[in-house]
Short mmCIF file of C-alpha atoms in Angstrom, two decimals:
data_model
loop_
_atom_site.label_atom_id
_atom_site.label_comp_id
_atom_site.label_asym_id
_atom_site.label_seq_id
_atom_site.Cartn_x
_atom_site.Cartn_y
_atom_site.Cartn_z
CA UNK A 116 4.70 9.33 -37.94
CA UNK A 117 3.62 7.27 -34.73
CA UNK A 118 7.21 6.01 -34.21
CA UNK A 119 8.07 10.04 -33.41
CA UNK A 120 4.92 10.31 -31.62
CA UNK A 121 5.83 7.92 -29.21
CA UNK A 122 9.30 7.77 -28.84
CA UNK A 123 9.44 6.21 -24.97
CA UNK A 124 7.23 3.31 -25.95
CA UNK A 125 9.19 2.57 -29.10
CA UNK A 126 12.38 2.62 -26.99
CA UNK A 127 10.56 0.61 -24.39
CA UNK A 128 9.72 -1.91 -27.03
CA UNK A 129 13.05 -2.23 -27.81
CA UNK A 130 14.62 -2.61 -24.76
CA UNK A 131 12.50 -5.29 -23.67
CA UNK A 132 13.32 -6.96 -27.19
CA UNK A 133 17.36 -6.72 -26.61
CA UNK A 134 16.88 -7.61 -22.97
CA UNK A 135 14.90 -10.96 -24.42
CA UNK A 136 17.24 -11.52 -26.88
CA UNK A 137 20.52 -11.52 -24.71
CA UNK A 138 18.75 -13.24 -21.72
CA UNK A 139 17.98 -15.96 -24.34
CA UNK A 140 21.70 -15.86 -24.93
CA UNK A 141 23.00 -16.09 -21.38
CA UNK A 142 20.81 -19.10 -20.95
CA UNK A 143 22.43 -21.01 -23.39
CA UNK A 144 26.16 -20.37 -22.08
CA UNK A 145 25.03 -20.07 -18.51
CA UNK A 146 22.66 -23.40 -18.20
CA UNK A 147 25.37 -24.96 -20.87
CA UNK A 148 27.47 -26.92 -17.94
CA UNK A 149 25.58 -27.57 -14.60
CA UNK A 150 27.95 -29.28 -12.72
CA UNK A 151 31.88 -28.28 -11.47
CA UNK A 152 34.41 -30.76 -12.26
CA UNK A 153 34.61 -31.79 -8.58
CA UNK A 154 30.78 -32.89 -9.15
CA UNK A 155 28.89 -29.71 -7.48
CA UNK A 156 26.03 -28.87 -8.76
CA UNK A 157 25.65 -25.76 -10.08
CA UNK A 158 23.08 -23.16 -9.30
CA UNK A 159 22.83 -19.13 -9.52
CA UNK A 160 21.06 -17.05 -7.79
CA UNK A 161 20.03 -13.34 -8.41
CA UNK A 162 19.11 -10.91 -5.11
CA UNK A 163 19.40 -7.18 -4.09
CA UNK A 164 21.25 -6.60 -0.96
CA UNK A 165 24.12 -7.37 0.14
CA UNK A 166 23.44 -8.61 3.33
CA UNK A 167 21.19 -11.38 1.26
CA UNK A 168 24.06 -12.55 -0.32
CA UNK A 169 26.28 -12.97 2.82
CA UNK A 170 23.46 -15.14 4.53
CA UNK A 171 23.35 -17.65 1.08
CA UNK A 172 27.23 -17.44 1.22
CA UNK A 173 26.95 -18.87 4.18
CA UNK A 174 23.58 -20.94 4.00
CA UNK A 175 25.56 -23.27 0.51
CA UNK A 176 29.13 -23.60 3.19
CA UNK A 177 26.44 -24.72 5.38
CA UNK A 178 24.12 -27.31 3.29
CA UNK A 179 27.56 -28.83 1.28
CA UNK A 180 29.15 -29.60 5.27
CA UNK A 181 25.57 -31.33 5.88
CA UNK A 182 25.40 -33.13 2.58
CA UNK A 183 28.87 -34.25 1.20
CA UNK A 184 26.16 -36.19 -1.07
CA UNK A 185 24.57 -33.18 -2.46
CA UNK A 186 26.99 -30.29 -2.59
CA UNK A 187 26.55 -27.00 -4.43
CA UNK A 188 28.48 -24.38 -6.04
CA UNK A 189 26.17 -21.13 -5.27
CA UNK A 190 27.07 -18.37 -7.36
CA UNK A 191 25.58 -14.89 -6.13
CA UNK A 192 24.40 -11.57 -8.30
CA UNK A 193 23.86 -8.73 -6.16
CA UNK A 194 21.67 -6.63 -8.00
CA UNK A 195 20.20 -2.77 -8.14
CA UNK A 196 16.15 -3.26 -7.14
CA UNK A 197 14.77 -2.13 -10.18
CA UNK A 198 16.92 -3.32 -12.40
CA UNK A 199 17.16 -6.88 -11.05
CA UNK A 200 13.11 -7.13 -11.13
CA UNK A 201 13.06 -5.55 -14.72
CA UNK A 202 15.69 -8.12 -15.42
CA UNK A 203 14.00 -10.99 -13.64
CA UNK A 204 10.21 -10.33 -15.77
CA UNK A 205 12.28 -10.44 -19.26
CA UNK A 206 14.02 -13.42 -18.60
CA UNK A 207 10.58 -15.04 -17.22
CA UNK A 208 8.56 -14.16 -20.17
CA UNK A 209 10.78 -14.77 -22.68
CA UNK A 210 11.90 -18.42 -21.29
CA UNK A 211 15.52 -18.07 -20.49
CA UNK A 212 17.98 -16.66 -18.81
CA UNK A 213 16.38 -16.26 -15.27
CA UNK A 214 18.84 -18.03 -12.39
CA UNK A 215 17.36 -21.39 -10.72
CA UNK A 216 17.00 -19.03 -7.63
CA UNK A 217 15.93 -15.43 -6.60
CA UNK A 218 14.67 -13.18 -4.35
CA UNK A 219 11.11 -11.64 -4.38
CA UNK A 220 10.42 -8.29 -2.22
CA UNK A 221 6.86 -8.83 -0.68
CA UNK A 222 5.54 -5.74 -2.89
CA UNK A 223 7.17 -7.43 -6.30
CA UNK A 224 5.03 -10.80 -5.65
CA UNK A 225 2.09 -9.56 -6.80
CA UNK A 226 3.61 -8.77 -10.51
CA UNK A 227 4.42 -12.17 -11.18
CA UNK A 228 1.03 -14.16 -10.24
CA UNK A 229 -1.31 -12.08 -12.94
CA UNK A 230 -0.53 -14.68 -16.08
CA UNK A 231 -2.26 -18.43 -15.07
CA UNK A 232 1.13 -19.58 -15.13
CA UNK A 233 3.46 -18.39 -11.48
CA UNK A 234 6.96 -18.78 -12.69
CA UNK A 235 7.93 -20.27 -9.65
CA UNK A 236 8.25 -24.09 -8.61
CA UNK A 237 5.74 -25.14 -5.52
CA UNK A 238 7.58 -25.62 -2.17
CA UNK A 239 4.34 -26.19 -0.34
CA UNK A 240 5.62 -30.32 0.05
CA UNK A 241 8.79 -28.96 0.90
CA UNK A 242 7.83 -26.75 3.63
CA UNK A 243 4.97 -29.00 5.16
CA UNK A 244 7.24 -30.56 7.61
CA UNK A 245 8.13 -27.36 8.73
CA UNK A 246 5.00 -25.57 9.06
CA UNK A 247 4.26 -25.87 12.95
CA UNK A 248 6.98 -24.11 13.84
CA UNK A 249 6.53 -21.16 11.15
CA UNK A 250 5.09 -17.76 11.64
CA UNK A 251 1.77 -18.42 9.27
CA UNK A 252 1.13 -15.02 8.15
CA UNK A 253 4.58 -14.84 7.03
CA UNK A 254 3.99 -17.90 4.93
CA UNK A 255 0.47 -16.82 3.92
CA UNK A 256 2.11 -14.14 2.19
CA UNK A 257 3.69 -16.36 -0.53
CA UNK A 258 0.70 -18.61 -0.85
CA UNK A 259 -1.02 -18.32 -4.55
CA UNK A 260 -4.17 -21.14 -4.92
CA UNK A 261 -3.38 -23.04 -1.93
CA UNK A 262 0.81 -23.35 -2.98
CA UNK A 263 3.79 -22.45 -1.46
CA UNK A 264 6.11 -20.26 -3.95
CA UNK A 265 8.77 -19.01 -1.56
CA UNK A 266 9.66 -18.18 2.38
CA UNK A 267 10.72 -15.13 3.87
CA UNK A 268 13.60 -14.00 5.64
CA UNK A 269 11.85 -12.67 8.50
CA UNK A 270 8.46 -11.94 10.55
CA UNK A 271 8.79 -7.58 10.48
CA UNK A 272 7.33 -7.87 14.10
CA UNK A 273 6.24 -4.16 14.42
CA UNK A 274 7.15 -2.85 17.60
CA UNK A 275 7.61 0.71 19.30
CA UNK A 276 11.68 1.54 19.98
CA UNK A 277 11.72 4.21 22.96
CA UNK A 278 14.44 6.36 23.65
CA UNK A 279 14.82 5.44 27.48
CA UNK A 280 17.06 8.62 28.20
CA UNK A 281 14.16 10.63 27.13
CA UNK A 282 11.74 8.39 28.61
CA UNK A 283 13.36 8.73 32.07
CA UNK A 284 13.55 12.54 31.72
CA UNK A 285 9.76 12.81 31.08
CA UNK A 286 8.98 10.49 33.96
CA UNK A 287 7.37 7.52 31.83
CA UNK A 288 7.19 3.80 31.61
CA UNK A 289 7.03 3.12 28.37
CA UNK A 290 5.53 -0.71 29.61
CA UNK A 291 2.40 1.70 30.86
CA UNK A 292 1.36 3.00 27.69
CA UNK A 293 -0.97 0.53 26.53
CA UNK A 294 -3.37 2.14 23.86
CA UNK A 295 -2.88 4.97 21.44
CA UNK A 296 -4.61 7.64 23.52
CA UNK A 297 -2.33 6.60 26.29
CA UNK A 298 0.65 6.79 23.71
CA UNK A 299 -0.73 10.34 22.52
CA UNK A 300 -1.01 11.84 26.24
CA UNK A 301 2.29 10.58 26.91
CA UNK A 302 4.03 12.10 23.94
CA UNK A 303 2.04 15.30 25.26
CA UNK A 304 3.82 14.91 28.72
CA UNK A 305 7.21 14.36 26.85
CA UNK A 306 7.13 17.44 24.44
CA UNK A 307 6.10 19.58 27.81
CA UNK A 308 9.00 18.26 29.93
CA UNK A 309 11.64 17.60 27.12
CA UNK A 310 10.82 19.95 24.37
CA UNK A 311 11.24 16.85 21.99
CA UNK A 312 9.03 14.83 19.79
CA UNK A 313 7.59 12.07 20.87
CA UNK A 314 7.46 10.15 17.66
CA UNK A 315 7.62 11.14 13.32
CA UNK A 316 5.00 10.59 10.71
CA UNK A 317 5.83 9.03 7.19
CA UNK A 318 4.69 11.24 4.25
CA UNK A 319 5.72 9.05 1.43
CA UNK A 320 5.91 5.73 2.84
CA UNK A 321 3.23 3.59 4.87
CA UNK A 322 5.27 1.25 7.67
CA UNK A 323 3.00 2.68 10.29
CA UNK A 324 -0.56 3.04 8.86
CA UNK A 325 0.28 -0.45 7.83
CA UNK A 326 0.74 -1.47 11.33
CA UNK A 327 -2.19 0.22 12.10
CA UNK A 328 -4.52 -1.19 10.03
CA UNK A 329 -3.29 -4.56 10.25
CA UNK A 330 -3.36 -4.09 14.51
CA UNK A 331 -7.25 -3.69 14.05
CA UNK A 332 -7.52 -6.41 11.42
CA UNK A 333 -8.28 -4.88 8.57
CA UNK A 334 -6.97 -4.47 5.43
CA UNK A 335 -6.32 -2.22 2.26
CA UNK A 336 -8.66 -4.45 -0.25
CA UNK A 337 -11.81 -6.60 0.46
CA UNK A 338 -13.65 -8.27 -1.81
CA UNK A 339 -12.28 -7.38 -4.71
CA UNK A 340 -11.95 -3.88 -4.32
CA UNK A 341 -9.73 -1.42 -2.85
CA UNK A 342 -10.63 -0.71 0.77
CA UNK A 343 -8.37 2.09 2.21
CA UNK A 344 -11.60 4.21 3.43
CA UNK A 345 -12.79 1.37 5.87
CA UNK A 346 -13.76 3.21 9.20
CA UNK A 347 -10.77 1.34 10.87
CA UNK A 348 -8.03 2.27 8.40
CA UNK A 349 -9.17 5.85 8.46
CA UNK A 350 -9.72 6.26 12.00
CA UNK A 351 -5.50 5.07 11.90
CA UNK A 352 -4.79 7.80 9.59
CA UNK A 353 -6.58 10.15 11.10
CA UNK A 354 -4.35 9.26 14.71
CA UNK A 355 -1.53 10.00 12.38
CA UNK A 356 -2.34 13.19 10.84
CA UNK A 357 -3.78 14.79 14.60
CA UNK A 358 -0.22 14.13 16.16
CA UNK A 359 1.32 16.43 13.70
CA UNK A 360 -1.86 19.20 13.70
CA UNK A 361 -3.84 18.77 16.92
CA UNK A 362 -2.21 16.86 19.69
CA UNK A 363 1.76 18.55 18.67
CA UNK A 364 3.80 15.17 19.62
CA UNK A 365 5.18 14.19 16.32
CA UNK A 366 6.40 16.01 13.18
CA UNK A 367 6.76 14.91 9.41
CA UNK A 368 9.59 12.14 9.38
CA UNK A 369 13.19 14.03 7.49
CA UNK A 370 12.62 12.30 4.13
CA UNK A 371 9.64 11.50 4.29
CA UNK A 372 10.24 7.79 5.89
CA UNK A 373 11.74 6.21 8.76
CA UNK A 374 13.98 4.13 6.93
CA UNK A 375 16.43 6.21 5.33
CA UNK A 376 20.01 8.31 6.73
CA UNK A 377 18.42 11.37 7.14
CA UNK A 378 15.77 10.05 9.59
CA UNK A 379 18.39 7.55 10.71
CA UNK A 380 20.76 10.67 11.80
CA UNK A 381 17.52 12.72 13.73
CA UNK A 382 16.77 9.50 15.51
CA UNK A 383 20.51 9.14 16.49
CA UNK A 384 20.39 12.78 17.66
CA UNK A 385 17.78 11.82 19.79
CA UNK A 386 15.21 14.28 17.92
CA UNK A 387 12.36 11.99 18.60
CA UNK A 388 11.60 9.64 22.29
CA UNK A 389 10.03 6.88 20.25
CA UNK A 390 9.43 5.09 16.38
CA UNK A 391 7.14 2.49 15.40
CA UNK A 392 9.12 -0.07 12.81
CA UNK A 393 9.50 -3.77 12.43
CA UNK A 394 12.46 -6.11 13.89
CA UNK A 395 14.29 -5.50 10.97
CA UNK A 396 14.68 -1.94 11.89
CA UNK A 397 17.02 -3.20 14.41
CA UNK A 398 19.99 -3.91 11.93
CA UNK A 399 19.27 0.15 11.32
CA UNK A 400 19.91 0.97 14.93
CA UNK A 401 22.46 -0.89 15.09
CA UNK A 402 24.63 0.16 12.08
CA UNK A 403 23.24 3.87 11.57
CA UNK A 404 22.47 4.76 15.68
CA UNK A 405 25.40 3.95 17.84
CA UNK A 406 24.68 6.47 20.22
CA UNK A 407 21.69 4.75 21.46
CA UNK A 408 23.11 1.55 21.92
CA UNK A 409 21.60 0.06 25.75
CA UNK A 410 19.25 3.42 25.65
CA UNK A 411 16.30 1.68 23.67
CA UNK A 412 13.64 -0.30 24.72
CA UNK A 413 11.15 -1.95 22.75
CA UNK A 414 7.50 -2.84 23.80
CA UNK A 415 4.21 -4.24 22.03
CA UNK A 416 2.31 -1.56 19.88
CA UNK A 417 -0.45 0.23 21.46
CA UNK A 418 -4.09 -0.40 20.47
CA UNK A 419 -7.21 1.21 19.57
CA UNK A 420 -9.68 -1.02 21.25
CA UNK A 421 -10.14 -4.64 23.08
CA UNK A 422 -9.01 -7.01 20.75
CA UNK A 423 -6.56 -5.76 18.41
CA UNK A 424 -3.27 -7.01 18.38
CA UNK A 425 -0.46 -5.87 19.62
CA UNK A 426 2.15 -6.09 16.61
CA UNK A 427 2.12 -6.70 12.40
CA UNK A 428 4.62 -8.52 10.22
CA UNK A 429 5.78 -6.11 7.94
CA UNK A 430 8.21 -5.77 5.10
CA UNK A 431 9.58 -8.72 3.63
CA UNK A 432 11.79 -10.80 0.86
CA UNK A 433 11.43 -14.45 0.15
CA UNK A 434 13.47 -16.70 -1.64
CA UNK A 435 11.82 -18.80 -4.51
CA UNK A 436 12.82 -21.39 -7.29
CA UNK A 437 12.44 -20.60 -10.83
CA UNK A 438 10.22 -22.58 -13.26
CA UNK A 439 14.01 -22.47 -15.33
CA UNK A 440 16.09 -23.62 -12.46
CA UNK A 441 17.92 -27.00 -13.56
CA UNK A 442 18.19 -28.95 -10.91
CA UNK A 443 14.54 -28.01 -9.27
CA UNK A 444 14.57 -30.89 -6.58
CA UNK A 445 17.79 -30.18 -5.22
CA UNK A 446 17.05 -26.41 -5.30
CA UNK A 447 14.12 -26.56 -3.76
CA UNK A 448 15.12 -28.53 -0.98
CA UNK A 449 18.26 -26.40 -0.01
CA UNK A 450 16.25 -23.32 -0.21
CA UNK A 451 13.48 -24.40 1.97
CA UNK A 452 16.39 -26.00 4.32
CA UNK A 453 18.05 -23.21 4.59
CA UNK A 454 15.68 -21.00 5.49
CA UNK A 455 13.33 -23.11 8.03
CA UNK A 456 15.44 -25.11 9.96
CA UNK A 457 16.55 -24.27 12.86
CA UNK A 458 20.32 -24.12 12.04
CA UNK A 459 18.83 -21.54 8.86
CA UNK A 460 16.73 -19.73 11.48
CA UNK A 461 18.87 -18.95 14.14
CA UNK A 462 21.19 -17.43 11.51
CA UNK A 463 18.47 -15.43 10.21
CA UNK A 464 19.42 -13.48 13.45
CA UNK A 465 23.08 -13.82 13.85
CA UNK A 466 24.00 -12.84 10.20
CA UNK A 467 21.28 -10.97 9.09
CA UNK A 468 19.26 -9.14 12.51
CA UNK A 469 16.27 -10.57 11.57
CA UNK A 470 13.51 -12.17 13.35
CA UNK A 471 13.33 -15.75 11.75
CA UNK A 472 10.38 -16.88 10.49
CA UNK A 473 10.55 -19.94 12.70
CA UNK A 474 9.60 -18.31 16.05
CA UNK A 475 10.50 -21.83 18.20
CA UNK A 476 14.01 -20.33 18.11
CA UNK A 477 13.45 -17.15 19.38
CA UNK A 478 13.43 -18.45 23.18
CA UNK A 479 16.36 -20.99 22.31
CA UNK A 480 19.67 -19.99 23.89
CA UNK A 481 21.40 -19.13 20.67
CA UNK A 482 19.15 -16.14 20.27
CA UNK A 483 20.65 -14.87 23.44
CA UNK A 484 24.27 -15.47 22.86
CA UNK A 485 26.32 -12.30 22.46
CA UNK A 486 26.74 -10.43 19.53
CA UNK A 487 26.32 -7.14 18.37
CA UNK A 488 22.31 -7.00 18.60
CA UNK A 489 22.71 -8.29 22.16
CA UNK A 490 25.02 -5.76 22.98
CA UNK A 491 22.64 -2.77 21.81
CA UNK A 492 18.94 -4.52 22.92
CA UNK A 493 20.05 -6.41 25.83
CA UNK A 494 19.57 -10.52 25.68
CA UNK A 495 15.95 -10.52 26.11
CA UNK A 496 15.20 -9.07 22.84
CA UNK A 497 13.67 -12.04 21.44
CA UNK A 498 11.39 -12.80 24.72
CA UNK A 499 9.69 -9.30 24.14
CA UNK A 500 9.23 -10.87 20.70
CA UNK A 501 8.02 -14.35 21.30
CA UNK A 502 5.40 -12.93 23.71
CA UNK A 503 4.34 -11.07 20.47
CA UNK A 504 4.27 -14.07 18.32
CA UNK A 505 0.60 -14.58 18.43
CA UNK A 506 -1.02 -11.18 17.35
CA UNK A 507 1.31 -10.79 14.37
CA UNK A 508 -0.94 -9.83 11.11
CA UNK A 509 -0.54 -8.84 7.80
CA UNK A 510 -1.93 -7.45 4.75
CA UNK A 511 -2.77 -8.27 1.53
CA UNK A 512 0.64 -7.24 0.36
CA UNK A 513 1.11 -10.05 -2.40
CA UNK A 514 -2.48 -9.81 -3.84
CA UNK A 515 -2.73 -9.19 -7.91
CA UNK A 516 -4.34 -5.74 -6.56
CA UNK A 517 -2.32 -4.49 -4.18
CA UNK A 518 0.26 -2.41 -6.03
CA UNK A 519 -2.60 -0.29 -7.26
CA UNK A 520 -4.08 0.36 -4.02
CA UNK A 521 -0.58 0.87 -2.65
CA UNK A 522 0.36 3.15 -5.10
CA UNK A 523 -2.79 5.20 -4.62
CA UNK A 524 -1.81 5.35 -0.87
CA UNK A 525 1.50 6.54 -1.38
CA UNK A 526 1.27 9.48 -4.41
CA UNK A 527 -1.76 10.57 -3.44
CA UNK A 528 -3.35 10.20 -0.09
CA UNK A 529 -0.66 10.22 2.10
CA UNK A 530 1.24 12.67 0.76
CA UNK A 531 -2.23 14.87 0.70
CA UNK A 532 -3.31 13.59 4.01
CA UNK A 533 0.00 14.81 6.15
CA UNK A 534 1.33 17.71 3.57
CA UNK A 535 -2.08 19.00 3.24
CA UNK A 536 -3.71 18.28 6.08
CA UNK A 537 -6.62 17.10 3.58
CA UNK A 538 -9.71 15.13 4.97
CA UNK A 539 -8.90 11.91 5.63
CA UNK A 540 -12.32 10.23 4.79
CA UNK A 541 -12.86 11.62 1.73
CA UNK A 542 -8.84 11.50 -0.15
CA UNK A 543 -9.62 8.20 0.69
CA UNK A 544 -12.37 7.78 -0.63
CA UNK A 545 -10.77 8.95 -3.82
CA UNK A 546 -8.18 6.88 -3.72
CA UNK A 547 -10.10 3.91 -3.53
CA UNK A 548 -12.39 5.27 -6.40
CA UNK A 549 -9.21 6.02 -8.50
CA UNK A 550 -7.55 2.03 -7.29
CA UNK A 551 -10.80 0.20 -8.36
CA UNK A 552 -10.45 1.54 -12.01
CA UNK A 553 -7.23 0.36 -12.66
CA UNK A 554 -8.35 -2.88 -10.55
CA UNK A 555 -11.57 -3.35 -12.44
CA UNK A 556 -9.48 -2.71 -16.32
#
């Protein structure tokens, strides 16, 4: 009778079981030969976008012209998200079948440092030469006991991106605005004179109370426990929640986040004079917003108070080395090559639009030869940046707790917060109550 009664876990069970099985399969044919018979060696790698895969097309050209010695033959799986970290925990836990390399979105960390065992290889000698010139909250957020498991593709430097034409019609220097309640009586100034928003609120997603929270130097857990209704991380929701219902300057983001087509095409239509995302939101400008291309300029976040800082590092993917990879050594050093050098740096931003997470390039002249970015921000993009470089924080994204806090934050509170217009203190409150069950199972 129980098989009928639970039917999903049964076929749950058995996926997991076929998935084991023919990972355990593709091991043995695809780990069978590791080297091509011009003498490469061998190595696969598994990621989810595209774009990932054109940088490590071009990072293995790059690291077999700089060692004839050493040269690779990189083959590249461009996976659906789920599917590729469903994929990625089977072949992990069963012992075969993972590739010698993948990438890890910053949220997905987290799931694979609960056993005592990380199924990653340590990079931390690997990246020690390199560590001056890297971003160290951006490293920090692959550290587990003291070892480096992977590095990321970028910083997320969280910035504001003004629409200057509306800007200029309101009568505003976006440079000016340098706390929130300057930002909020200037969005008040540009709704009176334009008729437009001055910025959009996220009701399923959490880019901007992120930045927020991180800006003030807090965070979503301390001590164990989930923290989301610290006086600091609700007095940043609450900013949130009064531009929609008290001050009038923003409305509820078309999808629900800033980083999808819908809001993509309302920011292009020039629906809204300003949006608070990371660097990376610049590849989104530039593919999804032509028509503001030399119409946006992009300052420091406001604060709240004497102190904070000025931007976050948010988002994020880093590339790691399996426990299964064959070749670890070799792997290990073309990943961490390729990704903190300079020459892997500075192409962090010409393929991908990224800010590297070596910031010594982003004053270095390469960063201000032409190319499409230039062409939309201008070729002192990466000085705004640099100046930035300091007061870039982050959360405890990759913590063992995280994803329950997070997913508190993003079915319940938010959604009740800016749909509801519920208290902010006390959904919270629950929310934290709710977070430290699951935390404390």
């Amino acid at each position: 009778m129980s098989i009928f009664k639970k039917p999903r876990k049964v076929v749950a069970m058995l996926l997991v079981l076929v998935l084991s099985i023919s990972f355990a399969l593709a091991g043995c044919s695809s780990k069978s030969s590791t080297k091509t018979s011009d003498g490469k060696t061998k190595f696969e790698m598994w990621t989810f976008v595209q774009q990932h895969a054109d940088y490590w097309k071009d990072a293995a050209e790059t690291w077999n012209k700089n060692h004839p010695k050493e040269k690779i033959d990189l083959k590249i799986n461009v996976l659906p998200f789920d599917q590729m970290f469903q994929k990625l925990q089977v072949a992990l836990n069963s012992g075969s079948g993972a590739p010698d390399i993948a990438d890890i979105e910053i949220g997905q960390f987290a799931n694979f440092t609960k056993n005592k065992t990380v199924p990653f290889e340590d990079l931390t000698k690997n990246v020690e030469p390199y560590l001056s010139d890297l971003v160290k909250s951006r490293v920090d957020n692959y550290t587990y006991n003291n070892k480096i498991y992977g590095l990321d593709y970028h910083v997320g430097t969280t910035v504001v991106y003004y629409n200057m034409d509306i800007m200029k019609q309101a009568g505003i220097d976006p440079a000016k605005i340098k706390t929130w309640a300057d930002y909020v009586n200037a969005g008040k100034t540009v709704k009176e004179k334009t008729g437009k928003y001055m910025t959009s609120v996220e009701t399923n997603a959490s880019f901007v109370f992120n930045a927020l929270v991180s800006q003030q130097h807090s965070d979503v857990l301390k001590d164990g426990k989930a923290n989301l209704a610290d006086e600091k991380n609700v007095n940043a929701l609450k900013l949130l929640q009064d531009m929609i219902y008290k001050d009038g300057i923003a409305k509820k983001a078309e999808g629900g986040s800033q980083d999808n087509e819908e809001y993509f095409s309302a920011f292009n239509k020039g629906n809204y004079a300003s949006v608070v995302m990371p660097a990376w939101y610049m590849s989104r400008m530039v593919t999804y917003m032509k028509n503001l291309s030399g119409k946006i300029q992009i300052e420091p976040l406001p604060i709240f108070n004497e102190g904070d800082d000025r931007s976050a590092g948010l988002g994020g993917t880093a590339t790691v080395v399996t426990k299964q990879a064959h070749d670890k050594e070799l792997a290990k050093k073309f990943v961490v090559e390729s990704k903190a050098s300079k020459e892997g740096a500075i192409k962090q931003w010409t393929i991908l639009g990224f800010d590297p997470i070596r910031s010594d390039v982003w004053t270095s002249d390469e960063m201000k030869a032409k190319n499409k970015y230039t062409d939309y921000f201008g070729v002192d993009i990466f000085q705004k940046l640099a100046d930035l470089k300091d007061e870039i924080g982050t959360l405890s994204f990759t913590n063992k707790d995280y994803p329950f806090v997070s997913d508190q934050l993003l079915t319940n509170a938010i959604p009740k917060i800016m749909n509801k217009q519920a208290d902010v203190t006390s959904t919270l409150e629950a929310a934290d109550a709710a977070a430290d069950k699951k935390i404390n199972k």
